[in-house]
Short mmCIF file of C-alpha atoms and ligand atoms in Angstrom, two decimals:
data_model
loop_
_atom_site.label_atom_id
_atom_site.label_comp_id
_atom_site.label_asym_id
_atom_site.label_seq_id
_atom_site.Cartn_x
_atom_site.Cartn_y
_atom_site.Cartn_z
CA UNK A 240 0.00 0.00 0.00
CA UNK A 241 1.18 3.75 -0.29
CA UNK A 242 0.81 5.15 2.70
CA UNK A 243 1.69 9.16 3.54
CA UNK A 244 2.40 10.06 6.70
CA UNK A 245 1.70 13.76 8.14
CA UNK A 246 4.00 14.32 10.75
CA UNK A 247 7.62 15.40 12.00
CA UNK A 248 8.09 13.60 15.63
CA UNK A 249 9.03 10.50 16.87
CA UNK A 250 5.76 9.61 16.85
CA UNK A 251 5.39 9.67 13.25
CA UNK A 252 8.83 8.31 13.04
CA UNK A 253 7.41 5.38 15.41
CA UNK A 254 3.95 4.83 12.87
CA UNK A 255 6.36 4.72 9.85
CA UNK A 256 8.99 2.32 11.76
CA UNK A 257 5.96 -0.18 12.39
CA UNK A 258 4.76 0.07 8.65
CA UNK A 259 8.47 -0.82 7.60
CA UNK A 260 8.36 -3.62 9.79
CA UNK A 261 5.69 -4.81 7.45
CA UNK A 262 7.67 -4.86 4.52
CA UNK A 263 10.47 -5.93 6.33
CA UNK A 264 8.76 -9.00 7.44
CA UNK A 265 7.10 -10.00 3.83
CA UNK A 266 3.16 -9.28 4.85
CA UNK A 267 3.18 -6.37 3.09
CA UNK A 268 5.10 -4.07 0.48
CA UNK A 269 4.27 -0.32 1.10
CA UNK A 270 5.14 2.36 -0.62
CA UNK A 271 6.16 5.00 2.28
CA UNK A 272 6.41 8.70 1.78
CA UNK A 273 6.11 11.19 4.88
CA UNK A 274 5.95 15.27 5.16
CA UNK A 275 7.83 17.30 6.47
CA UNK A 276 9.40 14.01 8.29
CA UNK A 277 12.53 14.14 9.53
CA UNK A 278 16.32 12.48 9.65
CA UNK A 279 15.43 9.47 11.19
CA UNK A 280 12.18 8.68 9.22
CA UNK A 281 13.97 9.31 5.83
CA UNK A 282 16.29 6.35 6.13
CA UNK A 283 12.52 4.21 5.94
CA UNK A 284 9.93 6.76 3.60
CA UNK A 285 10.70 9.12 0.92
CA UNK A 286 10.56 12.81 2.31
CA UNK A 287 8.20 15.81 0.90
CA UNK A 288 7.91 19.18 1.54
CA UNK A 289 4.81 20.31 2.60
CA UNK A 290 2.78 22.83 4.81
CA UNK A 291 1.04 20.31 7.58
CA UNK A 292 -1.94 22.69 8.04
CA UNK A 293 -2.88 22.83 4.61
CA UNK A 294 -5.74 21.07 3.73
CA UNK A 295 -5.19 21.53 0.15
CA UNK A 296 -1.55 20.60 -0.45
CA UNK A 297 -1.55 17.65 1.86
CA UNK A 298 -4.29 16.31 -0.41
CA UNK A 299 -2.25 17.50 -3.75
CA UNK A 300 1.02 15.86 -2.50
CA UNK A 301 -1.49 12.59 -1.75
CA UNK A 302 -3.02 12.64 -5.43
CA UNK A 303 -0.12 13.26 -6.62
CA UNK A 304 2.05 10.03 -4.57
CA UNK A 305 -1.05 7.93 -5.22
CA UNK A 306 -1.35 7.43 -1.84
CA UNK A 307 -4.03 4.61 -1.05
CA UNK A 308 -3.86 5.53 3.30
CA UNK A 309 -2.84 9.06 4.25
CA UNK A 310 -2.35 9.24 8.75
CA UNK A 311 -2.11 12.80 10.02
CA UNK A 312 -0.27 12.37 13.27
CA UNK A 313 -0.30 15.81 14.88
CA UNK A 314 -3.46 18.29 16.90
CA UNK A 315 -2.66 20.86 14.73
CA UNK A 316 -3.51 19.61 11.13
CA UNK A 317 -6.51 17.48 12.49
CA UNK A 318 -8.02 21.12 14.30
CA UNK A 319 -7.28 22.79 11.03
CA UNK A 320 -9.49 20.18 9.16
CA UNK A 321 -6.56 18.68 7.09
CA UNK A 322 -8.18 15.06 7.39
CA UNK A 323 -11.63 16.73 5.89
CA UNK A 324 -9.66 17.90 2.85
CA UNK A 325 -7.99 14.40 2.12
CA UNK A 326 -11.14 12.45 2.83
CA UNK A 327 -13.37 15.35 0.52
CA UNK A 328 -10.41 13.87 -2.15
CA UNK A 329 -12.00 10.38 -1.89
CA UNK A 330 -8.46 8.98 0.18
CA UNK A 331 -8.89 7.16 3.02
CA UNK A 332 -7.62 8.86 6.32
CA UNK A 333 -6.81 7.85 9.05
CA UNK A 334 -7.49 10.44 11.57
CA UNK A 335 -10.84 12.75 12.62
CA UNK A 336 -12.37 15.97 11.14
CA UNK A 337 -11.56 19.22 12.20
CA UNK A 338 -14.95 19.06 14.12
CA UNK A 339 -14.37 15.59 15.80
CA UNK A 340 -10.97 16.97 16.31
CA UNK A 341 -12.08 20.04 18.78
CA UNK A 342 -12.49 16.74 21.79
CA UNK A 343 -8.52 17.91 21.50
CA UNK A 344 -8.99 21.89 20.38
CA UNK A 345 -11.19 23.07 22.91
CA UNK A 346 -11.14 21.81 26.72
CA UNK A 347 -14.45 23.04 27.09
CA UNK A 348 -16.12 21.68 24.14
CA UNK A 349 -14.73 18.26 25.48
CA UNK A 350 -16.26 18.71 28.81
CA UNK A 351 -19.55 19.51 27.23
CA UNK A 352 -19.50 16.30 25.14
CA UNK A 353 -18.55 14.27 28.03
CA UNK A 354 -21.20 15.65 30.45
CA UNK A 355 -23.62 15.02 27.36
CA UNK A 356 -22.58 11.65 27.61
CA UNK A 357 -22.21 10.99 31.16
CA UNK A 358 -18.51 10.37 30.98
CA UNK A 359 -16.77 10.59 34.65
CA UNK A 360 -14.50 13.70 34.51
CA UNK A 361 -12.65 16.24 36.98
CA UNK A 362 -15.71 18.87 38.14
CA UNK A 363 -14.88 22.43 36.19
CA UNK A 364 -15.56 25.98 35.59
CA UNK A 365 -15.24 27.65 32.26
CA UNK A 366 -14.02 31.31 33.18
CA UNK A 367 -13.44 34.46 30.43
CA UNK A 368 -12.74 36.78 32.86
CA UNK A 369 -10.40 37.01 35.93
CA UNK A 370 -13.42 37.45 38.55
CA UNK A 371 -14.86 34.12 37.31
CA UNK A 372 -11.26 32.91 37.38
CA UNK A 373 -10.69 33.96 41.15
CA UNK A 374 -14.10 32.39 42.44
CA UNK A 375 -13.12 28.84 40.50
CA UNK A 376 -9.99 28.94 42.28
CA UNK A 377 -11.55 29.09 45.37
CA UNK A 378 -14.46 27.55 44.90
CA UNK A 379 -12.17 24.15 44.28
CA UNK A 380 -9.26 25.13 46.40
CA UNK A 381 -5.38 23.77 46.12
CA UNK A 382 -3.88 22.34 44.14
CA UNK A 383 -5.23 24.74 41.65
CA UNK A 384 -5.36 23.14 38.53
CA UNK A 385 -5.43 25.91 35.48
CA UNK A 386 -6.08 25.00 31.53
CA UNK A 387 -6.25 27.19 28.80
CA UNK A 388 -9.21 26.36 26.66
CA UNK A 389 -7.52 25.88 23.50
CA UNK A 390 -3.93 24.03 21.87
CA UNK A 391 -1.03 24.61 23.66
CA UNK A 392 1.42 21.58 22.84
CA UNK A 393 1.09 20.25 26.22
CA UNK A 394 2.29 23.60 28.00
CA UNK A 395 -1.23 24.90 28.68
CA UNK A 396 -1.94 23.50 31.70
CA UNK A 397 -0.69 24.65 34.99
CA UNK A 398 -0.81 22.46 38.53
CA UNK A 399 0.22 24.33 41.46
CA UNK A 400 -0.75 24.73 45.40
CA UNK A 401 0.52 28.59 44.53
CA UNK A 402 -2.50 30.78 44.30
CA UNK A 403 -0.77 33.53 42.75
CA UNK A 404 0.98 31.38 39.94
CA UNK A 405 -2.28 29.87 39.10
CA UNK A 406 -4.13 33.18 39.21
CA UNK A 407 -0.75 34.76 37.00
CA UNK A 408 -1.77 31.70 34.57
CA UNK A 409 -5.20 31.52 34.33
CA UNK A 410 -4.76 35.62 33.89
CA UNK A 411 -2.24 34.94 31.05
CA UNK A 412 -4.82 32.72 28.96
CA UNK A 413 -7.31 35.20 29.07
CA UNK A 414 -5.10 37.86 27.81
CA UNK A 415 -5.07 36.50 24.18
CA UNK A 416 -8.11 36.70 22.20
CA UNK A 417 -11.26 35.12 22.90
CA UNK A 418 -8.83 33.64 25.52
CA UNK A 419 -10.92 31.35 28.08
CA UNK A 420 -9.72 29.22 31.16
CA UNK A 421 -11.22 25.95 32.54
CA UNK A 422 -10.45 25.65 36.18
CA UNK A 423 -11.17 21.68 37.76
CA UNK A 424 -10.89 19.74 40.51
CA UNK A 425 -7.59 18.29 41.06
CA UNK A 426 -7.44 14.61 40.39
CA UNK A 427 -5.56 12.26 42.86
CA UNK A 428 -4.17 9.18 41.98
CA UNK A 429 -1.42 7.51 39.14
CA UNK A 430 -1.98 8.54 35.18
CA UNK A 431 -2.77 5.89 32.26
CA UNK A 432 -3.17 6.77 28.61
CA UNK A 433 -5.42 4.49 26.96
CA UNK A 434 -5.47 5.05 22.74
CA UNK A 435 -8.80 3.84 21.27
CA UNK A 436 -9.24 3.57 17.67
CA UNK A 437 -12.18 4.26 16.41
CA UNK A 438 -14.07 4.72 12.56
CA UNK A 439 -16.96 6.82 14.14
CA UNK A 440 -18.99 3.79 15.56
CA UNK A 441 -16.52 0.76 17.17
CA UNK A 442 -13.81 1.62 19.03
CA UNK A 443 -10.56 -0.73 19.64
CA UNK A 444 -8.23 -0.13 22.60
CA UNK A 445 -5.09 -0.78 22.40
CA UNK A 446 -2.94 -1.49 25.63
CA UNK A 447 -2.60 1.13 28.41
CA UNK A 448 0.34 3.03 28.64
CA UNK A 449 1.62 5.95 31.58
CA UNK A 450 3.37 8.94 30.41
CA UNK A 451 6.19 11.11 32.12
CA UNK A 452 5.07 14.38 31.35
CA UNK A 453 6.88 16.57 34.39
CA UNK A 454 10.79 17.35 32.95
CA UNK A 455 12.85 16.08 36.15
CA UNK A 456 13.00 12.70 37.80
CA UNK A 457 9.94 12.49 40.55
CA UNK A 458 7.88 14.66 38.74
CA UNK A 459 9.40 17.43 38.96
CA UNK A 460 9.55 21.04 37.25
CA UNK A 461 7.02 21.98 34.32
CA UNK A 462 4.98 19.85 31.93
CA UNK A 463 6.93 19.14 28.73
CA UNK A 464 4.84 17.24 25.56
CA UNK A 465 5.79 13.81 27.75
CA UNK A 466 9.88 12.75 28.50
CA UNK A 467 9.15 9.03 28.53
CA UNK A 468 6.45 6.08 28.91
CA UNK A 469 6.13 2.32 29.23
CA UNK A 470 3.64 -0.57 28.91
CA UNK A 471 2.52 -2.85 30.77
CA UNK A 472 0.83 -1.19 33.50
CA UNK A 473 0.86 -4.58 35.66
CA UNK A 474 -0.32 -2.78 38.94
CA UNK A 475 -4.01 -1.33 36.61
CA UNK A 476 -6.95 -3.09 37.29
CA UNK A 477 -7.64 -5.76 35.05
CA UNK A 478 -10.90 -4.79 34.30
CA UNK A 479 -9.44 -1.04 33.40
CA UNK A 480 -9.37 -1.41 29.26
CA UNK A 481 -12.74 -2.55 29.04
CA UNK A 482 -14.46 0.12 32.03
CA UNK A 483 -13.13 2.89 29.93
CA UNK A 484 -14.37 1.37 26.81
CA UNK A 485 -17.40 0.91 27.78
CA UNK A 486 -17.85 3.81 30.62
CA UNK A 487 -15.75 6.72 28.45
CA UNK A 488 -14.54 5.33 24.59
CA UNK A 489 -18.00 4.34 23.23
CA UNK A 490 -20.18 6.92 25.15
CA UNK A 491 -17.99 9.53 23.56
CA UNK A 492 -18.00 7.79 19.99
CA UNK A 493 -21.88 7.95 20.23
CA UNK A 494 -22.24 10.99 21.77
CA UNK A 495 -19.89 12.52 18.54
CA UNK A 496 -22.04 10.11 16.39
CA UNK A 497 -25.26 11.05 17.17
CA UNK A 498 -24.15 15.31 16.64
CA UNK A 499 -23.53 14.18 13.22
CA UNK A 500 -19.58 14.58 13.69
CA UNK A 501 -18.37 11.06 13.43
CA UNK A 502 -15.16 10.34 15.43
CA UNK A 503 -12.53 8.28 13.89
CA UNK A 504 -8.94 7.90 14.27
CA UNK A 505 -7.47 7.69 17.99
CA UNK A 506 -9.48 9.10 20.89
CA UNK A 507 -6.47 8.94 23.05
CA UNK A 508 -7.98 8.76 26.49
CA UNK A 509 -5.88 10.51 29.66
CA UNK A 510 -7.59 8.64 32.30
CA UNK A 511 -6.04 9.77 36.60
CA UNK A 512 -7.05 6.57 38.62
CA UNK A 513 -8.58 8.52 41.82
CA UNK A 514 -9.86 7.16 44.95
CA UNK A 515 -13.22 8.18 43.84
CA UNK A 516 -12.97 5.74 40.39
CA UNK A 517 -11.78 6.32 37.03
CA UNK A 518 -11.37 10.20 35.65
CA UNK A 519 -10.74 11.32 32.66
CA UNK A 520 -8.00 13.78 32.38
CA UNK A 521 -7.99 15.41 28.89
CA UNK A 522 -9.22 13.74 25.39
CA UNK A 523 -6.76 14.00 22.56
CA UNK A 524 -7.72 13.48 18.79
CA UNK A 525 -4.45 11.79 18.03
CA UNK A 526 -1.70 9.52 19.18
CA UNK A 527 0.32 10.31 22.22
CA UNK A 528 3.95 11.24 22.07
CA UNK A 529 5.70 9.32 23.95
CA UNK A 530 3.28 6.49 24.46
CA UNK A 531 3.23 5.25 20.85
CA UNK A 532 6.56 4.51 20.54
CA UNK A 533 6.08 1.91 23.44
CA UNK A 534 2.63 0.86 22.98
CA UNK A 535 3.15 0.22 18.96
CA UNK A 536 6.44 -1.30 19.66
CA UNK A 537 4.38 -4.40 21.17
CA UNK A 538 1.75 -4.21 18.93
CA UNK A 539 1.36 -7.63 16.79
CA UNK A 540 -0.94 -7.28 14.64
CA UNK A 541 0.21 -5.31 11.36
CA UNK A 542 -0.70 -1.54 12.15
CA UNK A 543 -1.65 -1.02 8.04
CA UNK A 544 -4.40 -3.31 8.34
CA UNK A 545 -6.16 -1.15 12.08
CA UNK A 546 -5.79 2.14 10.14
CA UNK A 547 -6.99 1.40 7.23
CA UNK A 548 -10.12 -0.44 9.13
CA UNK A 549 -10.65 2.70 11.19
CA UNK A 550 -10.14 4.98 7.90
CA UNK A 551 -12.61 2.52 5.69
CA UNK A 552 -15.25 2.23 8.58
CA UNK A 553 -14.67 -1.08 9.05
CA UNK A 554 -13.11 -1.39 12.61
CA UNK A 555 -16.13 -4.47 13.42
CA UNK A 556 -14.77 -6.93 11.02
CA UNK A 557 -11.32 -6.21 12.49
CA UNK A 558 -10.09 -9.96 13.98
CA UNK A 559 -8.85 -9.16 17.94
CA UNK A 560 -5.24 -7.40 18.00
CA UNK A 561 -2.33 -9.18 18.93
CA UNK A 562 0.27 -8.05 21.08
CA UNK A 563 3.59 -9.11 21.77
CA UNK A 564 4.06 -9.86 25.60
CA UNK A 565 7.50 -7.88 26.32
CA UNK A 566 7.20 -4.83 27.88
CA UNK A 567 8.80 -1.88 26.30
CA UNK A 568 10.32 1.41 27.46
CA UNK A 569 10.55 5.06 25.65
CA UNK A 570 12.94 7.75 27.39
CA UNK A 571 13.18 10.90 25.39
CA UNK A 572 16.69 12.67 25.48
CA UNK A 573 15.72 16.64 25.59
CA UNK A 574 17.94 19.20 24.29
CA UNK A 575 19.50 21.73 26.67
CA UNK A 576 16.96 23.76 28.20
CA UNK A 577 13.95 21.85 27.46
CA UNK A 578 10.92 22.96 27.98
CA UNK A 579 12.06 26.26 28.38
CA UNK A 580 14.04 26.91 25.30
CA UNK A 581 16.13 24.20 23.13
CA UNK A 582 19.30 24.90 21.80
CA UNK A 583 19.41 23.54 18.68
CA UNK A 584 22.43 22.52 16.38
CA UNK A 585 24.59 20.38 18.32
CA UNK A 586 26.53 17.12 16.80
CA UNK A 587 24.16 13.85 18.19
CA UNK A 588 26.08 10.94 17.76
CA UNK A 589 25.87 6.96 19.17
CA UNK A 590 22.34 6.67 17.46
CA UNK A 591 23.85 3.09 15.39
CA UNK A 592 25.89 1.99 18.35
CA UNK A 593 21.91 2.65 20.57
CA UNK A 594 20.25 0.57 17.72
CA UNK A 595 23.04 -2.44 17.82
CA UNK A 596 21.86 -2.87 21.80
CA UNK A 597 19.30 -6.05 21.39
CA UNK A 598 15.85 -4.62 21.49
CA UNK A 599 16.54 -1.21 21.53
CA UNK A 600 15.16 1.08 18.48
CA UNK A 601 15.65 5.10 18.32
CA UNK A 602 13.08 7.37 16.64
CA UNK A 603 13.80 10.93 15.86
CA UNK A 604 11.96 14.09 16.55
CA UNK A 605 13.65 17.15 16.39
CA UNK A 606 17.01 16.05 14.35
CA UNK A 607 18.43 17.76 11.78
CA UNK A 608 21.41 17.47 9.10
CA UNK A 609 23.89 20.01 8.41
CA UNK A 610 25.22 20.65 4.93
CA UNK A 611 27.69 17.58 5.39
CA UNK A 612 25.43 15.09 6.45
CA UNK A 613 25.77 15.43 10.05
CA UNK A 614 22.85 14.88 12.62
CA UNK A 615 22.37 17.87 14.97
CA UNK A 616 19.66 18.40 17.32
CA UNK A 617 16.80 21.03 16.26
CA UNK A 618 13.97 20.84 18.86
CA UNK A 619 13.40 20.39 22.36
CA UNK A 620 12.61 16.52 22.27
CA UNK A 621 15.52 15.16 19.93
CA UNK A 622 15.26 11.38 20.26
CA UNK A 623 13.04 8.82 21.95
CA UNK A 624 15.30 5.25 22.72
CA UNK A 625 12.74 3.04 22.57
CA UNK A 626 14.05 -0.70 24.05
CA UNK A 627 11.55 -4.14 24.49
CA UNK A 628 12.43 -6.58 27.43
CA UNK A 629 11.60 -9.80 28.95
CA UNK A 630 10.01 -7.61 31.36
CA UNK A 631 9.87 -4.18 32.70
CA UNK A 632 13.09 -3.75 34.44
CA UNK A 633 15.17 -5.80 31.65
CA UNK A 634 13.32 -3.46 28.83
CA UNK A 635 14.28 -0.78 30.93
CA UNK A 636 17.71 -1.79 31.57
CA UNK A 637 18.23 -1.48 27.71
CA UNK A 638 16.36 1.58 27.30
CA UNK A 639 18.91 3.55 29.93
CA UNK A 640 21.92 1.36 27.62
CA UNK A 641 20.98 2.72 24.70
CA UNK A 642 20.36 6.11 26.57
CA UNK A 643 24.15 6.03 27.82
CA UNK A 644 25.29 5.73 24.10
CA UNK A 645 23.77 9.20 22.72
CA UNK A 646 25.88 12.05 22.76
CA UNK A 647 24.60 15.57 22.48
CA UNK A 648 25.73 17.90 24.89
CA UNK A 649 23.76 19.38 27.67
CA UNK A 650 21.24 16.97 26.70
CA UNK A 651 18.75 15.61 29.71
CA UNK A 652 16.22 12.88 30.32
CA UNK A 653 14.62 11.50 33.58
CA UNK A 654 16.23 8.60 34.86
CA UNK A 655 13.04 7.48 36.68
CA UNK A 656 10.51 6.00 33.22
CA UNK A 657 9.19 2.64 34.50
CA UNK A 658 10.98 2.62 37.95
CA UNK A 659 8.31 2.71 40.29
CA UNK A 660 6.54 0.14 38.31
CA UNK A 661 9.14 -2.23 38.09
CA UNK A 662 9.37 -1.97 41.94
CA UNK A 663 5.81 -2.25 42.18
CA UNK A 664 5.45 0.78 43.90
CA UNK A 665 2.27 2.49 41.79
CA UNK A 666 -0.59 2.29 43.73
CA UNK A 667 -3.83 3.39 42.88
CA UNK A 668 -5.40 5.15 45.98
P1 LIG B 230 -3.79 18.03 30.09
O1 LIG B 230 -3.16 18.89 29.05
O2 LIG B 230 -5.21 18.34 30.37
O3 LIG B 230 -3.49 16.60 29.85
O4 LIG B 230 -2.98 18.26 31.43
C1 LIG B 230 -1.58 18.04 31.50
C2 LIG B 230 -1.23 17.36 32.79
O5 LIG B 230 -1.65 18.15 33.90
C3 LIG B 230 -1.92 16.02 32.99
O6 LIG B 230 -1.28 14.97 32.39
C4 LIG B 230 -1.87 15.90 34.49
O7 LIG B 230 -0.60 15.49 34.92
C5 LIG B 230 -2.08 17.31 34.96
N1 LIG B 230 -3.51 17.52 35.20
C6 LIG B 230 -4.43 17.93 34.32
N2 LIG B 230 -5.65 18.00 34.87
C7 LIG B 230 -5.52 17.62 36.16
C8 LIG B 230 -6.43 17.50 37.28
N3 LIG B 230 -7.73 17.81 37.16
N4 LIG B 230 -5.92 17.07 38.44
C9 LIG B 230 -4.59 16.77 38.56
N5 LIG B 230 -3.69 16.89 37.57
C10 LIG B 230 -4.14 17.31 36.38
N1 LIG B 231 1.97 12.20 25.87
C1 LIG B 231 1.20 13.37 25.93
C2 LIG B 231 0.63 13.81 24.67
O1 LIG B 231 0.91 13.26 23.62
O2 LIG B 231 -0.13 14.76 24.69
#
């Protein structure tokens, strides 16, 4: 099949590394072509240039690559109704409408849908101006937990016991225009990430993953888009997939269903596990980054054949997934001063001698080449080293190996992904 990939981050890089493994294995022979892309995913797909938020040239570089299967990985392009343009072509897309997409673009809009459809979230207040703002804040108390309504690549969210820095926050997203604030309850309890993909009426979870989205080891400092993940989640309940199928996934679906805006591609469910039952989080319209390097790392079943079921509508005549039972890893090595800034242009070397480690993979994000060919780092999340194990602490023993073989300097990473689990020290409350 010729598949084009929308995309520039390791996730991409980890969607395109699966549909090699296709080939690679003889079930399939795709045709692989990605835009922008990036260092790492044009050693496996032919690179194109290409604006990701338009809806018109994605579809012109599709017609004109014959692609059969176009996956837009990013928020942005899906809220800017790139998948409506490709689809409007007649090309099956993996990934929703710029209306489905808004579970992702608009906090509030997502809390609306899920109170519509009785799906068990954190209690909030939408505020647009700072009076509102102040009441929330004490109406709920610490920790204040502050969101700006719309995209904000992860960094739009602020968790604090500070008053002040979550009234300076919540005051900042108001300040831009039409800016609007949702204030909640804070959430107790671990994190899971649950991806469901769906083709607007059946939805098929894949396996639960946690994320590391704080920048320093213990959860420390700001958010960052995620600095690491791993699956299994031995200590979830084992009746977790299917409760948040059946309790958040498919209510959802419907809900989007029945509005007339059909949701397909992956709801990617941010669940907190609280001592009061299952929350969700935040709905995104897309894959996680980091999670789907370590989720689709274990994933079995050939990943062509689930997108292009979700893309065709045909997700009920899908046969079960299959999964490989190793447990697998992602760190992400930042560049200096990540999330704050990223220096960019540094030499990154040790990627081959990462990759000869057994098990261990690495999947670019933001890489670059200078004039000669050399990789340097251009973004704030450079590479994820993504290892499978015999288990969690020998898939994470590799991951930190392959880790210790990149150089770029003044790079960082936590040195914490998977360690509480393997010690089976996640409770949930
Ligand atoms: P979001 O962008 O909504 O996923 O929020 C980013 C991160 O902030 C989440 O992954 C959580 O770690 C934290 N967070 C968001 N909402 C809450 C909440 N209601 N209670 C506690 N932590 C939260
Ligand atoms: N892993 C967090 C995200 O993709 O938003």
């Amino acid at each position: 099949m010729k598949i084009l990939v929308i995309g520039t981050g390791a996730r991409e890089h980890a969607i395109i590394h699966s549909l090699h493994r296709e080939t690679a294995a003889g079930t399939a022979a795709h045709e692989l072509h990605a835009a922008p892309g990036n260092p790492g995913i044009a050693a496996l797909a032919t690179l194109h240039t290409v604006d990701p938020l338009d809806g018109a040239a994605v579809t012109a570089l599709a017609e004109q690559v014959g692609a059969e299967l176009v996956v837009v990985g990013p928020e942005a392009p899906l809220v800017a109704g790139v998948a409506d343009s490709v689809r409007a072509a007649g090309i099956p897309v993996f990934g929703p409408s710029g209306e489905a997409a808004r579970l992702e673009g608009s906090k509030s809009f997502a809390k609306e849908v899920m109170a519509a459809a009785g799906v068990p979230t954190a209690m909030a207040h939408v505020c647009t101006d700072v009076d509102e703002l102040e009441a929330a804040l004490d109406a709920f108390g610490a920790p204040y937990v502050v969101k700006d309504d719309g995209l904000a690549a992860g960094k739009g969210v602020v968790v604090t016991d500070d008053r002040a820095q979550a009234l300076a926050h919540g005051a900042a997203c108001l300040a831009h225009e039409g800016g609007r604030v949702v204030v909640e309850e804070y959430l107790d309890g671990p994190e899971v990430s649950l991806f469901c993909v769906c083709d607007g009426a059946t939805v098929v979870p894949l396996v639960p993953a946690q994320d590391f989205k704080r920048v320093g080891d213990g959860d420390a400092g700001p958010n960052t888009g995620g600095m690491g993940a791993y699956t299994p989640l031995d200590w979830a309940p084992s009746g977790l997939v299917q409760e948040v199928v059946s309790r958040i996934a498919q209510p959802t679906v419907d809900e989007m269903a029945r509005r007339g805006t059909p949701f397909s591609g992956v709801l990617y469910v941010g669940l907190a596990l609280t001592s009061r039952g299952t929350r969700v989080v935040e709905f995104n319209a897309r894959f996680g980054d980091p999670e789907t390097q370590s989720v689709l790392a274990r994933l079995a079943t050939p990943l062509s054949e689930v997108m292009l079921a979700a893309a065709r509508g045909g997700l009920a005549g899908l046969e079960p997934l299959r999964w490989r039972s190793e447990a697998s890893v992602t760190v992400v090595v930042a560049s200096e001063g990540y999330p704050a800034s990223a220096r960019s242009g540094d030499p990154v070397t040790g990627v081959e001698d990462a990759e000869a480690l057994p098990g261990v993979h690495v999947l670019h994000a933001g890489t670059g080449l200078t004039e000669t060919g050399e990789l340097v780092s251009a973004g704030g999340r450079v590479l994820s080293v993504v290892a499978l194990g015999s288990d969690l602490a020998d898939a994470r023993r590799r991951a930190y190996e392959g880790v210790a073989r990149i150089e770029l300097k003044g790079s960082h990473h936590r040195t914490d992904i998977a360690r509480a689990a393997e010690r089976g020290e996640v409770s949930v409350p």
